[in-house]
């Protein structure tokens, strides 16, 4: 963990790091979210049996995804089936054939899906890109529930790819976009995306 906010020393960001060459990343959509524009719905559960593999027995961990569709309709693709078309400049994590993983901003204009792209999940613009915080100068990073006095500081999560080729999941309370970005930079992230936010929407669970 890191403490990225000198004004809130109690604010702690937990980091979970893994080597994508040793631990594969898979995606799954919920039954209701992200709400599809193509009629395809997610299963809302980790598949136990697929291609003769018992995925649950091999499961290491699971974590939350991105915003609901009504907060931007950022893209999601599963097994090359498009739930929401990827949007230009959207911060993206991509799983390629052979279980290779990449992260980056989606190109503009939006290209056709490359034949080697299997899964895609997007969420707003990059929080960190090329080691720079907020390169697109975005000002809105999601809202907080009604009744919360602080309009910026809340529970937030994120995902990044480091300069060393490792992936890191971030989770912390009392975070602003700036302090989540500071945690990513402290961890050596080359590209980082903001995932979901607010209590109850973010979490990481270990299975093995």
Tab-separated table of C-alpha atoms in Angstrom:
chain	number	residue	atom	x	y	z
A	1	UNK	CA	0.000	0.000	0.000
A	2	UNK	CA	0.937	3.654	-0.377
A	3	UNK	CA	-0.180	6.881	1.299
A	4	UNK	CA	-0.507	9.300	-1.653
A	5	UNK	CA	-2.246	12.269	0.041
A	6	UNK	CA	-0.222	14.459	2.441
A	7	UNK	CA	-3.418	16.279	3.456
A	8	UNK	CA	-5.096	12.973	4.421
A	9	UNK	CA	-2.420	10.746	5.980
A	10	UNK	CA	-5.128	8.211	6.879
A	11	UNK	CA	-5.858	7.659	3.177
A	12	UNK	CA	-4.295	4.374	2.079
A	13	UNK	CA	-4.282	2.825	-1.385
A	14	UNK	CA	-3.930	-0.950	-1.525
A	15	UNK	CA	-2.055	-2.450	-4.474
A	16	UNK	CA	-2.361	-5.943	-5.921
A	17	UNK	CA	0.319	-6.671	-8.538
A	18	UNK	CA	0.763	-9.625	-10.871
A	19	UNK	CA	2.762	-10.725	-13.869
A	20	UNK	CA	0.416	-11.085	-16.880
A	21	UNK	CA	2.793	-13.666	-18.327
A	22	UNK	CA	1.977	-15.926	-15.359
A	23	UNK	CA	-1.557	-14.896	-14.337
A	24	UNK	CA	-4.142	-14.557	-17.118
A	25	UNK	CA	-6.754	-11.796	-17.142
A	26	UNK	CA	-10.332	-12.623	-18.137
A	27	UNK	CA	-13.418	-10.408	-18.214
A	28	UNK	CA	-17.102	-10.946	-17.522
A	29	UNK	CA	-20.066	-8.602	-17.877
A	30	UNK	CA	-22.884	-8.378	-15.370
A	31	UNK	CA	-26.429	-9.411	-16.176
A	32	UNK	CA	-27.620	-5.787	-16.052
A	33	UNK	CA	-24.426	-3.779	-16.423
A	34	UNK	CA	-22.906	-2.639	-18.608
A	35	UNK	CA	-26.267	-2.203	-20.325
A	36	UNK	CA	-25.693	-3.339	-23.888
A	37	UNK	CA	-26.534	-1.392	-27.042
A	38	UNK	CA	-26.446	-4.557	-29.175
A	39	UNK	CA	-28.768	-6.844	-27.213
A	40	UNK	CA	-25.948	-9.068	-25.922
A	41	UNK	CA	-26.040	-9.595	-22.155
A	42	UNK	CA	-23.389	-10.721	-19.732
A	43	UNK	CA	-23.658	-13.860	-17.610
A	44	UNK	CA	-22.772	-12.178	-14.350
A	45	UNK	CA	-20.673	-15.116	-13.160
A	46	UNK	CA	-17.280	-16.668	-13.698
A	47	UNK	CA	-17.625	-19.645	-16.078
A	48	UNK	CA	-16.747	-22.866	-14.320
A	49	UNK	CA	-16.226	-24.993	-17.428
A	50	UNK	CA	-14.964	-23.568	-20.698
A	51	UNK	CA	-12.956	-25.239	-23.442
A	52	UNK	CA	-12.445	-28.215	-21.137
A	53	UNK	CA	-10.931	-26.036	-18.382
A	54	UNK	CA	-12.352	-25.665	-14.875
A	55	UNK	CA	-11.804	-21.925	-14.505
A	56	UNK	CA	-13.016	-21.706	-10.910
A	57	UNK	CA	-10.396	-24.213	-9.740
A	58	UNK	CA	-7.674	-22.036	-11.312
A	59	UNK	CA	-9.075	-18.717	-10.115
A	60	UNK	CA	-6.612	-16.492	-8.249
A	61	UNK	CA	-8.713	-13.373	-7.687
A	62	UNK	CA	-11.452	-11.136	-9.031
A	63	UNK	CA	-12.064	-7.390	-9.004
A	64	UNK	CA	-14.599	-4.809	-10.142
A	65	UNK	CA	-14.883	-3.297	-13.581
A	66	UNK	CA	-15.759	0.182	-14.763
A	67	UNK	CA	-18.678	2.644	-14.693
A	68	UNK	CA	-22.268	1.770	-15.532
A	69	UNK	CA	-23.242	2.356	-19.154
A	70	UNK	CA	-25.363	5.394	-18.281
A	71	UNK	CA	-22.179	7.155	-17.185
A	72	UNK	CA	-20.638	7.269	-20.633
A	73	UNK	CA	-21.341	4.032	-22.534
A	74	UNK	CA	-17.665	3.143	-22.557
A	75	UNK	CA	-16.902	0.050	-24.609
A	76	UNK	CA	-17.001	-3.604	-23.652
A	77	UNK	CA	-16.270	-6.612	-25.847
A	78	UNK	CA	-16.378	-10.247	-24.681
A	79	UNK	CA	-15.137	-13.091	-26.859
A	80	UNK	CA	-15.402	-10.668	-29.816
A	81	UNK	CA	-19.090	-10.064	-29.089
A	82	UNK	CA	-19.690	-6.325	-28.755
A	83	UNK	CA	-21.847	-5.228	-25.822
A	84	UNK	CA	-20.838	-1.578	-26.177
A	85	UNK	CA	-18.673	-0.379	-29.085
A	86	UNK	CA	-15.247	0.930	-27.992
A	87	UNK	CA	-15.047	4.723	-28.015
A	88	UNK	CA	-12.158	6.821	-29.303
A	89	UNK	CA	-9.704	7.984	-26.616
A	90	UNK	CA	-11.289	5.678	-24.015
A	91	UNK	CA	-8.806	4.200	-21.552
A	92	UNK	CA	-8.790	0.510	-22.481
A	93	UNK	CA	-7.577	-2.835	-21.209
A	94	UNK	CA	-7.467	-5.440	-23.973
A	95	UNK	CA	-7.030	-9.203	-23.906
A	96	UNK	CA	-5.578	-10.628	-27.120
A	97	UNK	CA	-5.499	-14.154	-28.468
A	98	UNK	CA	-2.990	-16.225	-26.552
A	99	UNK	CA	-4.043	-14.424	-23.329
A	100	UNK	CA	-1.729	-11.495	-23.949
A	101	UNK	CA	-2.838	-8.248	-22.283
A	102	UNK	CA	-2.382	-4.646	-23.314
A	103	UNK	CA	-3.514	-1.223	-22.137
A	104	UNK	CA	-3.791	2.117	-23.880
A	105	UNK	CA	-6.091	4.803	-25.270
A	106	UNK	CA	-8.404	3.582	-28.034
A	107	UNK	CA	-7.441	5.042	-31.427
A	108	UNK	CA	-9.298	7.820	-33.249
A	109	UNK	CA	-11.113	7.343	-35.519
A	110	UNK	CA	-12.437	4.106	-34.014
A	111	UNK	CA	-11.003	1.192	-36.031
A	112	UNK	CA	-12.556	-2.178	-36.723
A	113	UNK	CA	-11.730	-4.774	-34.108
A	114	UNK	CA	-8.439	-6.406	-34.954
A	115	UNK	CA	-8.808	-10.166	-35.467
A	116	UNK	CA	-6.500	-10.895	-32.525
A	117	UNK	CA	-8.544	-8.826	-30.023
A	118	UNK	CA	-10.746	-11.007	-27.800
A	119	UNK	CA	-11.906	-8.807	-24.899
A	120	UNK	CA	-12.033	-5.054	-24.301
A	121	UNK	CA	-13.116	-2.931	-21.357
A	122	UNK	CA	-12.994	0.856	-21.333
A	123	UNK	CA	-13.607	3.645	-18.848
A	124	UNK	CA	-13.340	7.398	-19.463
A	125	UNK	CA	-9.940	8.809	-20.440
A	126	UNK	CA	-6.540	7.722	-19.210
A	127	UNK	CA	-5.716	8.691	-15.645
A	128	UNK	CA	-2.031	8.119	-16.420
A	129	UNK	CA	-0.486	7.808	-19.884
A	130	UNK	CA	3.222	7.646	-20.715
A	131	UNK	CA	3.854	8.301	-17.039
A	132	UNK	CA	1.877	11.582	-17.089
A	133	UNK	CA	-1.174	12.261	-14.921
A	134	UNK	CA	-4.388	13.253	-16.747
A	135	UNK	CA	-2.878	13.883	-20.195
A	136	UNK	CA	-6.302	14.750	-21.688
A	137	UNK	CA	-6.975	17.383	-18.979
A	138	UNK	CA	-10.220	15.714	-17.956
A	139	UNK	CA	-12.142	17.541	-15.206
A	140	UNK	CA	-14.926	15.058	-14.286
A	141	UNK	CA	-14.005	11.651	-12.889
A	142	UNK	CA	-17.382	10.448	-11.680
A	143	UNK	CA	-19.813	11.547	-8.989
A	144	UNK	CA	-20.482	10.523	-5.409
A	145	UNK	CA	-23.808	9.345	-3.951
A	146	UNK	CA	-26.362	11.782	-2.601
A	147	UNK	CA	-25.728	12.825	0.971
A	148	UNK	CA	-21.936	12.726	0.708
A	149	UNK	CA	-20.555	16.146	1.586
A	150	UNK	CA	-17.182	15.781	-0.119
A	151	UNK	CA	-17.828	15.832	-3.888
A	152	UNK	CA	-14.441	14.495	-4.975
A	153	UNK	CA	-12.909	12.354	-2.228
A	154	UNK	CA	-14.421	8.857	-2.118
A	155	UNK	CA	-13.590	5.184	-2.621
A	156	UNK	CA	-11.905	4.701	-5.997
A	157	UNK	CA	-10.281	1.848	-7.905
A	158	UNK	CA	-7.980	1.614	-10.891
A	159	UNK	CA	-5.841	-0.637	-13.069
A	160	UNK	CA	-2.450	-0.011	-14.611
A	161	UNK	CA	0.358	-1.487	-16.659
A	162	UNK	CA	3.807	-0.635	-15.319
A	163	UNK	CA	6.947	0.208	-17.232
A	164	UNK	CA	8.220	-3.248	-16.176
A	165	UNK	CA	5.233	-4.979	-17.806
A	166	UNK	CA	3.389	-5.854	-14.579
A	167	UNK	CA	-0.287	-5.153	-13.892
A	168	UNK	CA	-1.532	-3.522	-10.692
A	169	UNK	CA	-5.036	-3.116	-9.267
A	170	UNK	CA	-5.573	-0.122	-6.942
A	171	UNK	CA	-8.218	0.315	-4.264
A	172	UNK	CA	-8.546	2.988	-1.622
A	173	UNK	CA	-10.949	5.173	0.318
A	174	UNK	CA	-10.801	8.941	0.741
A	175	UNK	CA	-9.275	9.325	-2.730
A	176	UNK	CA	-9.476	12.061	-5.320
A	177	UNK	CA	-8.510	11.441	-8.958
A	178	UNK	CA	-5.248	13.231	-8.231
A	179	UNK	CA	-4.328	10.986	-5.302
A	180	UNK	CA	-5.272	7.824	-7.215
A	181	UNK	CA	-3.035	9.068	-10.025
A	182	UNK	CA	-0.259	9.809	-7.535
A	183	UNK	CA	-0.468	6.222	-6.260
A	184	UNK	CA	-0.146	4.948	-9.833
A	185	UNK	CA	2.883	7.110	-10.527
A	186	UNK	CA	4.483	6.011	-7.254
A	187	UNK	CA	4.019	2.386	-8.369
A	188	UNK	CA	5.749	2.973	-11.713
A	189	UNK	CA	2.664	2.897	-13.929
A	190	UNK	CA	3.121	3.740	-17.579
A	191	UNK	CA	-0.616	3.606	-18.361
A	192	UNK	CA	-3.415	3.685	-15.810
A	193	UNK	CA	-7.196	3.731	-16.037
A	194	UNK	CA	-9.816	4.731	-13.488
A	195	UNK	CA	-12.223	1.873	-12.715
A	196	UNK	CA	-15.413	2.098	-10.653
A	197	UNK	CA	-15.778	4.269	-7.567
A	198	UNK	CA	-17.793	4.706	-4.338
A	199	UNK	CA	-18.223	2.200	-1.527
A	200	UNK	CA	-19.909	-1.044	-2.529
A	201	UNK	CA	-18.848	-0.746	-6.169
A	202	UNK	CA	-15.145	-1.501	-5.701
A	203	UNK	CA	-13.391	-4.539	-4.357
A	204	UNK	CA	-10.821	-7.285	-4.819
A	205	UNK	CA	-11.334	-10.877	-3.658
A	206	UNK	CA	-8.657	-13.542	-3.382
A	207	UNK	CA	-9.620	-17.092	-4.294
A	208	UNK	CA	-6.187	-18.736	-4.252
